[in-house]
Amino acid sequence: MHVQGTAFGESERNQTSPGCIQTTQTSRKSRFGSEMAPLLSLLCILCLAGPVLSQDMPYEEYIAQIQACPQECNCPRNFPHAVYCENKGLKSIPKIPPHTWYLYLQNNLIEALSADALRNATQVRWLNLNRNKITSEGVEEGALNAMSHLVHLYMDDNLLSSVPSPLPASLEHLRLARNRISKIPAGVFLGLEKLNLLDLQGNKLLDDVVTEVSLKGLNNLVQINLAKNQLSSMPLGLPPTTTQLFLDGNNIEKIPASYFKGLPKVAFLRLNHNKLGSNGVPKNVFNVSSILDLQLSHNQLTEVPLIPSGLEHLHLDHNKITSVSGSNVCPVSVDAVDDGVNESVPRLRYLRLDGNEIKPPIPRDVILCFRLLRSIVI
């Protein structure tokens, strides 16, 4: 701007030979232009930065959102859809700004969820209420269901005794770990067609609670975590879409022979820290082509179960296994496994056997069967 101002002044002086008055006027224009330049530049910067700062939020909404930020919370101007109220010692939910998408209320002392407190939270996509003191009695009916855009709901480490109901149909992830849940209301999952992750680990669920009736409606579930509950048998009623099933830390003693026929997509199965003995594990029960990762650590197995051809990772550590042989565990005849890497070669790559009564070396026929093995822990 300074160079342009000088050129403009010189040009005016060259055009007027008497030039006294004209030169003064030109000089004033030049100074005016120089003084306005920083203001114009700032205005341009604000205009360009506006959409970035407000996440393409309309200006009126942006101003309303920032002005409505609760005193107890932090509302970043460069992330105006988020409201951070964690670690504030809050006993109740403050009034939520109207255009909030991400609401963080974890690590507080909140005891209740009222419809009035969440009245403005209809646009919230992500709600984190972990580590509060919320009870089932404190969750007002309809308070969560009114949040029609809610996708992720986190309520780990609270005092819930039942799965909250009703829940919004938009929900995809529901995390309720480490509560006191002993009840799943019938029909609570009906209409939740988008729910693909359900975390109920660390609760007080019994066999008669986890049933086909209580789980009805989970038509697109991918992952269910029922670890560290009080189950003594494999849960019934799981949807056929289940891909990840976590049952660690229960009291399960046996698996029905045809259990996985109803779970054709299960790929990750964890049954660590249960009471499974070899008598309770039918020989072919894991012969499911979809299983990739099988964890049976810290049980009471005395034999290695038949390993399916597609399995890639197998954890059998800390059992009571005394021996392993290829003739017993190989899914195909050892003689049928050729030297090339093709469909006939079992896919096992990782095998953990430490904490048993097996002494090295691993028998040669096991190595010949599982030619893709890269790691054996014994």
CSV table of C-alpha atoms in Angstrom, one decimal:
chain,number,residue,atom,x,y,z
A,1,MET,CA,0.0,0.0,0.0
A,2,HIS,CA,2.9,2.4,0.7
A,3,VAL,CA,4.3,1.9,-2.8
A,4,GLN,CA,0.9,2.4,-4.4
A,5,GLY,CA,0.4,5.6,-2.4
A,6,THR,CA,3.8,7.1,-3.5
A,7,ALA,CA,3.1,6.3,-7.1
A,8,PHE,CA,-0.3,7.9,-6.9
A,9,GLY,CA,1.2,11.1,-5.4
A,10,GLU,CA,4.0,11.3,-7.9
A,11,SER,CA,1.6,10.9,-10.7
A,12,GLU,CA,-0.6,13.7,-9.5
A,13,ARG,CA,2.4,16.1,-9.1
A,14,ASN,CA,3.6,15.4,-12.6
A,15,GLN,CA,0.2,16.2,-14.1
A,16,THR,CA,0.0,19.8,-12.4
A,17,SER,CA,2.9,22.2,-12.6
A,18,PRO,CA,1.5,24.9,-10.3
A,19,GLY,CA,0.4,22.0,-8.1
A,20,CYS,CA,0.4,23.5,-4.6
A,21,ILE,CA,-3.2,22.9,-3.7
A,22,GLN,CA,-3.4,19.7,-5.8
A,23,THR,CA,-0.3,18.3,-4.2
A,24,THR,CA,-1.7,18.9,-0.7
A,25,GLN,CA,-5.0,17.2,-1.6
A,26,THR,CA,-3.1,14.3,-3.1
A,27,SER,CA,-0.9,14.0,0.0
A,28,ARG,CA,-4.0,13.9,2.2
A,29,LYS,CA,-5.5,11.1,0.0
A,30,SER,CA,-2.3,9.2,0.2
A,31,ARG,CA,-2.2,9.5,4.0
A,32,PHE,CA,-5.9,8.5,4.2
A,33,GLY,CA,-5.2,5.4,2.0
A,34,SER,CA,-2.2,4.5,4.2
A,35,GLU,CA,-4.3,4.8,7.4
A,36,MET,CA,-7.2,2.8,6.0
A,37,ALA,CA,-5.1,0.0,4.6
A,38,PRO,CA,-4.6,-1.9,7.9
A,39,LEU,CA,-8.3,-1.6,8.7
A,40,LEU,CA,-9.2,-3.0,5.2
A,41,SER,CA,-6.7,-5.8,5.6
A,42,LEU,CA,-8.1,-6.7,9.0
A,43,LEU,CA,-11.7,-6.7,7.6
A,44,CYS,CA,-10.6,-9.0,4.8
A,45,ILE,CA,-8.9,-11.4,7.2
A,46,LEU,CA,-12.0,-11.5,9.4
A,47,CYS,CA,-14.2,-12.2,6.3
A,48,LEU,CA,-12.0,-15.0,5.2
A,49,ALA,CA,-11.5,-16.5,8.6
A,50,GLY,CA,-15.1,-16.3,9.6
A,51,PRO,CA,-16.2,-19.7,8.1
A,52,VAL,CA,-13.1,-21.4,9.5
A,53,LEU,CA,-13.7,-20.1,13.0
A,54,SER,CA,-17.4,-21.0,13.0
A,55,GLN,CA,-17.2,-24.4,11.2
A,56,ASP,CA,-19.4,-23.0,8.4
A,57,MET,CA,-21.9,-22.1,11.1
A,58,PRO,CA,-24.2,-19.2,10.2
A,59,TYR,CA,-23.0,-16.0,11.8
A,60,GLU,CA,-26.2,-15.5,13.8
A,61,GLU,CA,-25.9,-19.1,15.2
A,62,TYR,CA,-22.2,-18.6,15.9
A,63,ILE,CA,-22.9,-15.5,18.0
A,64,ALA,CA,-25.8,-17.1,19.8
A,65,GLN,CA,-23.7,-20.1,20.6
A,66,ILE,CA,-20.8,-18.2,22.0
A,67,GLN,CA,-22.9,-15.9,24.0
A,68,ALA,CA,-24.9,-18.7,25.5
A,69,CYS,CA,-21.9,-20.6,26.8
A,70,PRO,CA,-22.4,-21.5,30.5
A,71,GLN,CA,-20.0,-19.8,32.9
A,72,GLU,CA,-18.9,-23.2,34.2
A,73,CYS,CA,-17.9,-24.4,30.7
A,74,ASN,CA,-15.5,-23.8,28.0
A,75,CYS,CA,-16.7,-23.1,24.4
A,76,PRO,CA,-13.8,-22.7,22.0
A,77,ARG,CA,-14.4,-20.0,19.4
A,78,ASN,CA,-12.6,-22.1,16.8
A,79,PHE,CA,-14.8,-25.1,17.6
A,80,PRO,CA,-18.1,-23.6,18.5
A,81,HIS,CA,-20.2,-26.7,18.2
A,82,ALA,CA,-18.4,-28.2,21.2
A,83,VAL,CA,-19.1,-27.4,24.9
A,84,TYR,CA,-16.5,-28.6,27.5
A,85,CYS,CA,-17.8,-28.9,31.1
A,86,GLU,CA,-15.7,-31.8,32.4
A,87,ASN,CA,-13.9,-31.8,35.7
A,88,LYS,CA,-15.9,-28.9,37.1
A,89,GLY,CA,-17.5,-30.5,40.2
A,90,LEU,CA,-21.0,-29.9,38.6
A,91,LYS,CA,-24.0,-31.5,40.4
A,92,SER,CA,-26.4,-30.7,37.7
A,93,ILE,CA,-26.3,-30.0,33.9
A,94,PRO,CA,-26.0,-26.3,33.1
A,95,LYS,CA,-28.1,-24.7,30.4
A,96,ILE,CA,-26.8,-26.0,27.1
A,97,PRO,CA,-26.2,-23.5,24.2
A,98,PRO,CA,-28.7,-24.2,21.3
A,99,HIS,CA,-26.3,-25.2,18.6
A,100,THR,CA,-24.2,-27.7,20.5
A,101,TRP,CA,-23.1,-30.9,18.8
A,102,TYR,CA,-20.5,-32.2,21.2
A,103,LEU,CA,-21.2,-32.0,24.9
A,104,TYR,CA,-18.5,-33.1,27.4
A,105,LEU,CA,-19.8,-33.5,31.0
A,106,GLN,CA,-17.5,-36.3,32.3
A,107,ASN,CA,-15.8,-36.4,35.7
A,108,ASN,CA,-18.5,-34.4,37.6
A,109,LEU,CA,-21.0,-35.1,40.4
A,110,ILE,CA,-24.2,-35.1,38.2
A,111,GLU,CA,-26.9,-37.3,39.7
A,112,ALA,CA,-29.8,-36.7,37.3
A,113,LEU,CA,-30.7,-36.2,33.7
A,114,SER,CA,-33.9,-34.1,33.4
A,115,ALA,CA,-35.8,-33.2,30.2
A,116,ASP,CA,-35.6,-29.6,31.2
A,117,ALA,CA,-31.8,-29.6,31.5
A,118,LEU,CA,-31.5,-31.2,28.0
A,119,ARG,CA,-34.2,-29.1,26.4
A,120,ASN,CA,-31.7,-27.2,24.3
A,121,ALA,CA,-29.6,-30.3,23.5
A,122,THR,CA,-31.7,-31.4,20.6
A,123,GLN,CA,-28.7,-31.1,18.1
A,124,VAL,CA,-26.2,-32.9,20.3
A,125,ARG,CA,-24.4,-35.7,18.4
A,126,TRP,CA,-21.9,-36.8,21.1
A,127,LEU,CA,-22.7,-36.8,24.8
A,128,ASN,CA,-20.1,-37.8,27.3
A,129,LEU,CA,-21.4,-38.4,30.9
A,130,ASN,CA,-18.7,-40.8,32.1
A,131,ARG,CA,-17.8,-40.9,35.7
A,132,ASN,CA,-20.7,-39.1,37.3
A,133,LYS,CA,-23.2,-40.3,39.9
A,134,ILE,CA,-26.3,-40.8,37.7
A,135,THR,CA,-28.8,-43.3,38.8
A,136,SER,CA,-31.6,-45.0,36.8
A,137,GLU,CA,-34.1,-43.1,39.0
A,138,GLY,CA,-32.4,-39.9,38.1
A,139,VAL,CA,-32.9,-40.3,34.3
A,140,GLU,CA,-36.2,-38.7,33.5
A,141,GLU,CA,-38.3,-40.6,30.9
A,142,GLY,CA,-38.0,-39.0,27.6
A,143,ALA,CA,-34.9,-36.9,28.4
A,144,LEU,CA,-32.6,-38.9,26.1
A,145,ASN,CA,-35.2,-39.8,23.5
A,146,ALA,CA,-35.7,-36.1,22.7
A,147,MET,CA,-32.1,-35.9,21.5
A,148,SER,CA,-33.0,-36.9,18.0
A,149,HIS,CA,-29.5,-36.4,16.5
A,150,LEU,CA,-27.6,-38.3,19.2
A,151,VAL,CA,-25.1,-40.8,17.8
A,152,HIS,CA,-22.7,-41.5,20.7
A,153,LEU,CA,-23.8,-41.8,24.3
A,154,TYR,CA,-21.2,-42.5,27.0
A,155,MET,CA,-22.4,-43.2,30.5
A,156,ASP,CA,-19.6,-45.4,31.8
A,157,ASP,CA,-18.8,-45.4,35.5
A,158,ASN,CA,-22.1,-44.2,36.9
A,159,LEU,CA,-24.7,-45.8,39.2
A,160,LEU,CA,-27.2,-47.1,36.7
A,161,SER,CA,-29.2,-50.2,37.7
A,162,SER,CA,-30.9,-50.5,34.3
A,163,VAL,CA,-30.3,-49.7,30.6
A,164,PRO,CA,-31.9,-46.2,30.1
A,165,SER,CA,-35.1,-46.1,28.2
A,166,PRO,CA,-36.3,-44.9,25.8
A,167,LEU,CA,-33.3,-44.1,23.6
A,168,PRO,CA,-33.2,-42.1,20.4
A,169,ALA,CA,-33.4,-44.0,17.1
A,170,SER,CA,-30.3,-42.1,15.9
A,171,LEU,CA,-28.0,-43.9,18.4
A,172,GLU,CA,-25.0,-45.8,17.0
A,173,HIS,CA,-22.7,-46.3,20.0
A,174,LEU,CA,-24.0,-46.9,23.5
A,175,ARG,CA,-21.4,-47.3,26.3
A,176,LEU,CA,-22.7,-48.3,29.8
A,177,ALA,CA,-19.6,-50.0,31.2
A,178,ARG,CA,-19.0,-50.3,35.0
A,179,ASN,CA,-22.4,-49.4,36.3
A,180,ARG,CA,-24.7,-51.6,38.4
A,181,ILE,CA,-26.9,-52.7,35.6
A,182,SER,CA,-28.9,-55.9,36.4
A,183,LYS,CA,-31.9,-55.2,34.2
A,184,ILE,CA,-32.4,-54.7,30.4
A,185,PRO,CA,-36.0,-53.6,29.9
A,186,ALA,CA,-37.9,-55.6,27.3
A,187,GLY,CA,-38.0,-53.7,24.0
A,188,VAL,CA,-35.5,-51.1,25.0
A,189,PHE,CA,-33.5,-51.7,21.8
A,190,LEU,CA,-36.5,-51.8,19.4
A,191,GLY,CA,-36.2,-49.1,16.7
A,192,LEU,CA,-32.5,-48.7,17.3
A,193,GLU,CA,-31.7,-49.9,13.7
A,194,LYS,CA,-28.4,-47.8,13.7
A,195,LEU,CA,-26.9,-49.2,16.9
A,196,ASN,CA,-23.7,-51.1,16.1
A,197,LEU,CA,-21.8,-51.0,19.4
A,198,LEU,CA,-23.2,-51.9,22.8
A,199,ASP,CA,-20.8,-51.9,25.8
A,200,LEU,CA,-22.2,-53.4,29.0
A,201,GLN,CA,-19.0,-54.7,30.6
A,202,GLY,CA,-18.5,-54.6,34.3
A,203,ASN,CA,-22.1,-54.8,35.4
A,204,LYS,CA,-24.3,-57.3,37.2
A,205,LEU,CA,-26.0,-59.1,34.3
A,206,LEU,CA,-27.2,-62.7,34.9
A,207,ASP,CA,-28.2,-65.3,32.3
A,208,ASP,CA,-31.9,-64.7,32.6
A,209,VAL,CA,-31.4,-61.0,31.8
A,210,VAL,CA,-29.4,-61.4,28.6
A,211,THR,CA,-32.0,-63.1,26.4
A,212,GLU,CA,-33.5,-63.0,22.9
A,213,VAL,CA,-36.3,-60.9,24.3
A,214,SER,CA,-34.2,-58.3,26.0
A,215,LEU,CA,-31.8,-58.0,23.0
A,216,LYS,CA,-34.6,-57.8,20.4
A,217,GLY,CA,-34.1,-54.9,18.0
A,218,LEU,CA,-30.3,-55.0,17.7
A,219,ASN,CA,-30.5,-55.9,14.0
A,220,ASN,CA,-27.3,-54.2,12.9
A,221,LEU,CA,-25.1,-54.8,16.0
A,222,VAL,CA,-21.4,-55.3,15.3
A,223,GLN,CA,-19.8,-55.3,18.7
A,224,ILE,CA,-21.2,-56.3,22.0
A,225,ASN,CA,-19.1,-56.3,25.2
A,226,LEU,CA,-20.5,-58.4,28.1
A,227,ALA,CA,-17.2,-58.9,29.9
A,228,LYS,CA,-17.0,-58.9,33.7
A,229,ASN,CA,-20.7,-59.7,34.4
A,230,GLN,CA,-22.2,-62.7,36.1
A,231,LEU,CA,-22.9,-65.0,33.2
A,232,SER,CA,-22.6,-68.7,33.6
A,233,SER,CA,-23.6,-69.6,30.0
A,234,MET,CA,-23.2,-68.2,26.5
A,235,PRO,CA,-25.7,-65.4,26.0
A,236,LEU,CA,-28.7,-66.2,23.8
A,237,GLY,CA,-30.4,-63.9,21.3
A,238,LEU,CA,-27.4,-62.2,19.8
A,239,PRO,CA,-28.1,-60.9,16.3
A,240,PRO,CA,-26.4,-62.7,13.4
A,241,THR,CA,-24.6,-59.4,12.5
A,242,THR,CA,-22.4,-59.7,15.6
A,243,THR,CA,-18.7,-59.6,14.6
A,244,GLN,CA,-17.0,-58.9,17.9
A,245,LEU,CA,-18.1,-60.8,21.0
A,246,PHE,CA,-16.4,-60.1,24.3
A,247,LEU,CA,-17.3,-62.3,27.3
A,248,ASP,CA,-14.1,-62.2,29.4
A,249,GLY,CA,-14.3,-62.5,33.2
A,250,ASN,CA,-17.6,-64.4,33.6
A,251,ASN,CA,-18.3,-67.8,34.9
A,252,ILE,CA,-19.0,-69.6,31.6
A,253,GLU,CA,-18.4,-73.4,31.8
A,254,LYS,CA,-19.5,-74.7,28.5
A,255,ILE,CA,-20.4,-73.7,24.9
A,256,PRO,CA,-23.3,-75.4,23.1
A,257,ALA,CA,-22.1,-77.4,20.1
A,258,SER,CA,-24.2,-75.4,17.6
A,259,TYR,CA,-23.8,-72.0,19.3
A,260,PHE,CA,-21.9,-70.2,16.5
A,261,LYS,CA,-24.2,-71.4,13.7
A,262,GLY,CA,-26.4,-68.4,14.6
A,263,LEU,CA,-23.4,-66.1,14.5
A,264,PRO,CA,-22.0,-66.5,10.9
A,265,LYS,CA,-20.0,-63.2,11.0
A,266,VAL,CA,-18.3,-63.5,14.3
A,267,ALA,CA,-14.6,-62.7,13.8
A,268,PHE,CA,-13.3,-61.7,17.2
A,269,LEU,CA,-14.2,-63.8,20.2
A,270,ARG,CA,-12.9,-63.3,23.7
A,271,LEU,CA,-13.6,-65.8,26.5
A,272,ASN,CA,-10.6,-65.1,28.7
A,273,HIS,CA,-10.9,-65.6,32.5
A,274,ASN,CA,-13.9,-68.0,32.5
A,275,LYS,CA,-14.3,-71.6,33.7
A,276,LEU,CA,-14.2,-73.4,30.5
A,277,GLY,CA,-12.9,-77.0,30.6
A,278,SER,CA,-12.2,-79.2,27.6
A,279,ASN,CA,-15.3,-81.2,28.4
A,280,GLY,CA,-17.4,-78.0,28.0
A,281,VAL,CA,-15.8,-77.1,24.6
A,282,PRO,CA,-17.0,-79.5,21.8
A,283,LYS,CA,-14.2,-80.4,19.4
A,284,ASN,CA,-15.6,-78.6,16.3
A,285,VAL,CA,-17.4,-75.7,18.1
A,286,PHE,CA,-14.9,-73.1,16.8
A,287,ASN,CA,-14.9,-74.5,13.2
A,288,VAL,CA,-16.4,-71.3,11.9
A,289,SER,CA,-14.8,-69.8,8.8
A,290,SER,CA,-15.3,-66.2,9.9
A,291,ILE,CA,-13.3,-66.4,13.2
A,292,LEU,CA,-10.0,-64.6,13.0
A,293,ASP,CA,-9.0,-64.0,16.6
A,294,LEU,CA,-9.9,-66.5,19.4
A,295,GLN,CA,-8.9,-65.8,23.0
A,296,LEU,CA,-9.3,-68.6,25.6
A,297,SER,CA,-6.6,-67.5,28.2
A,298,HIS,CA,-7.0,-68.3,31.9
A,299,ASN,CA,-9.5,-71.1,31.7
A,300,GLN,CA,-9.3,-74.8,32.6
A,301,LEU,CA,-8.6,-76.4,29.2
A,302,THR,CA,-6.6,-79.6,29.2
A,303,GLU,CA,-6.5,-79.9,25.4
A,304,VAL,CA,-6.1,-77.6,22.4
A,305,PRO,CA,-9.4,-77.3,20.6
A,306,LEU,CA,-9.6,-77.9,16.8
A,307,ILE,CA,-8.2,-74.8,15.1
A,308,PRO,CA,-10.3,-73.5,12.1
A,309,SER,CA,-8.4,-73.0,8.9
A,310,GLY,CA,-9.1,-69.2,8.8
A,311,LEU,CA,-8.0,-68.5,12.4
A,312,GLU,CA,-5.0,-66.1,12.6
A,313,HIS,CA,-4.5,-65.5,16.3
A,314,LEU,CA,-5.1,-68.0,19.1
A,315,HIS,CA,-4.6,-67.3,22.8
A,316,LEU,CA,-4.5,-70.4,25.0
A,317,ASP,CA,-2.1,-69.3,27.8
A,318,HIS,CA,-2.7,-70.1,31.4
A,319,ASN,CA,-4.7,-73.2,31.1
A,320,LYS,CA,-3.9,-76.8,32.0
A,321,ILE,CA,-2.8,-78.1,28.6
A,322,THR,CA,-0.1,-80.8,28.8
A,323,SER,CA,0.6,-81.4,25.1
A,324,VAL,CA,-0.1,-80.3,21.6
A,325,SER,CA,0.1,-82.4,18.4
A,326,GLY,CA,-0.6,-81.6,14.7
A,327,SER,CA,-2.7,-84.7,14.2
A,328,ASN,CA,-5.2,-83.4,16.9
A,329,VAL,CA,-5.3,-79.7,16.2
A,330,CYS,CA,-4.6,-79.3,12.5
A,331,PRO,CA,-7.9,-78.5,10.6
A,332,VAL,CA,-6.6,-80.5,7.5
A,333,SER,CA,-4.4,-83.5,7.1
A,334,VAL,CA,-0.7,-82.5,7.5
A,335,ASP,CA,0.0,-84.5,4.3
A,336,ALA,CA,-2.5,-82.3,2.4
A,337,VAL,CA,-0.7,-79.1,3.2
A,338,ASP,CA,1.6,-78.4,0.2
A,339,ASP,CA,4.7,-76.3,0.1
A,340,GLY,CA,2.9,-73.3,-1.6
A,341,VAL,CA,0.9,-70.7,0.2
A,342,ASN,CA,-2.7,-71.3,-1.0
A,343,GLU,CA,-6.1,-71.9,0.3
A,344,SER,CA,-5.2,-75.3,1.8
A,345,VAL,CA,-2.7,-73.8,4.2
A,346,PRO,CA,-4.2,-72.9,7.7
A,347,ARG,CA,-3.9,-69.1,8.3
A,348,LEU,CA,-2.7,-69.3,11.9
A,349,ARG,CA,0.1,-66.6,12.5
A,350,TYR,CA,0.2,-66.2,16.3
A,351,LEU,CA,-0.1,-68.9,18.9
A,352,ARG,CA,0.2,-68.4,22.7
A,353,LEU,CA,0.6,-71.4,24.9
A,354,ASP,CA,2.6,-70.1,27.9
A,355,GLY,CA,1.4,-70.7,31.4
A,356,ASN,CA,0.5,-74.4,30.6
A,357,GLU,CA,2.3,-77.6,31.3
A,358,ILE,CA,3.7,-77.9,27.8
A,359,LYS,CA,7.5,-78.2,27.4
A,360,PRO,CA,9.4,-77.2,24.3
A,361,PRO,CA,10.0,-77.9,21.5
A,362,ILE,CA,6.8,-77.7,19.6
A,363,PRO,CA,6.2,-80.9,17.6
A,364,ARG,CA,7.3,-80.9,14.0
A,365,ASP,CA,3.8,-81.8,12.7
A,366,VAL,CA,2.4,-78.6,14.3
A,367,ILE,CA,5.0,-76.5,12.4
A,368,LEU,CA,4.3,-78.4,9.2
A,369,CYS,CA,0.5,-77.7,9.5
A,370,PHE,CA,0.7,-74.1,10.5
A,371,ARG,CA,3.3,-72.9,8.0
A,372,LEU,CA,2.3,-69.2,8.3
A,373,LEU,CA,3.1,-69.1,12.0
A,374,ARG,CA,5.3,-66.1,12.8
A,375,SER,CA,5.2,-66.2,16.6
A,376,ILE,CA,4.7,-69.0,19.2
A,377,VAL,CA,4.9,-68.2,22.9
A,378,ILE,CA,5.5,-71.2,25.1
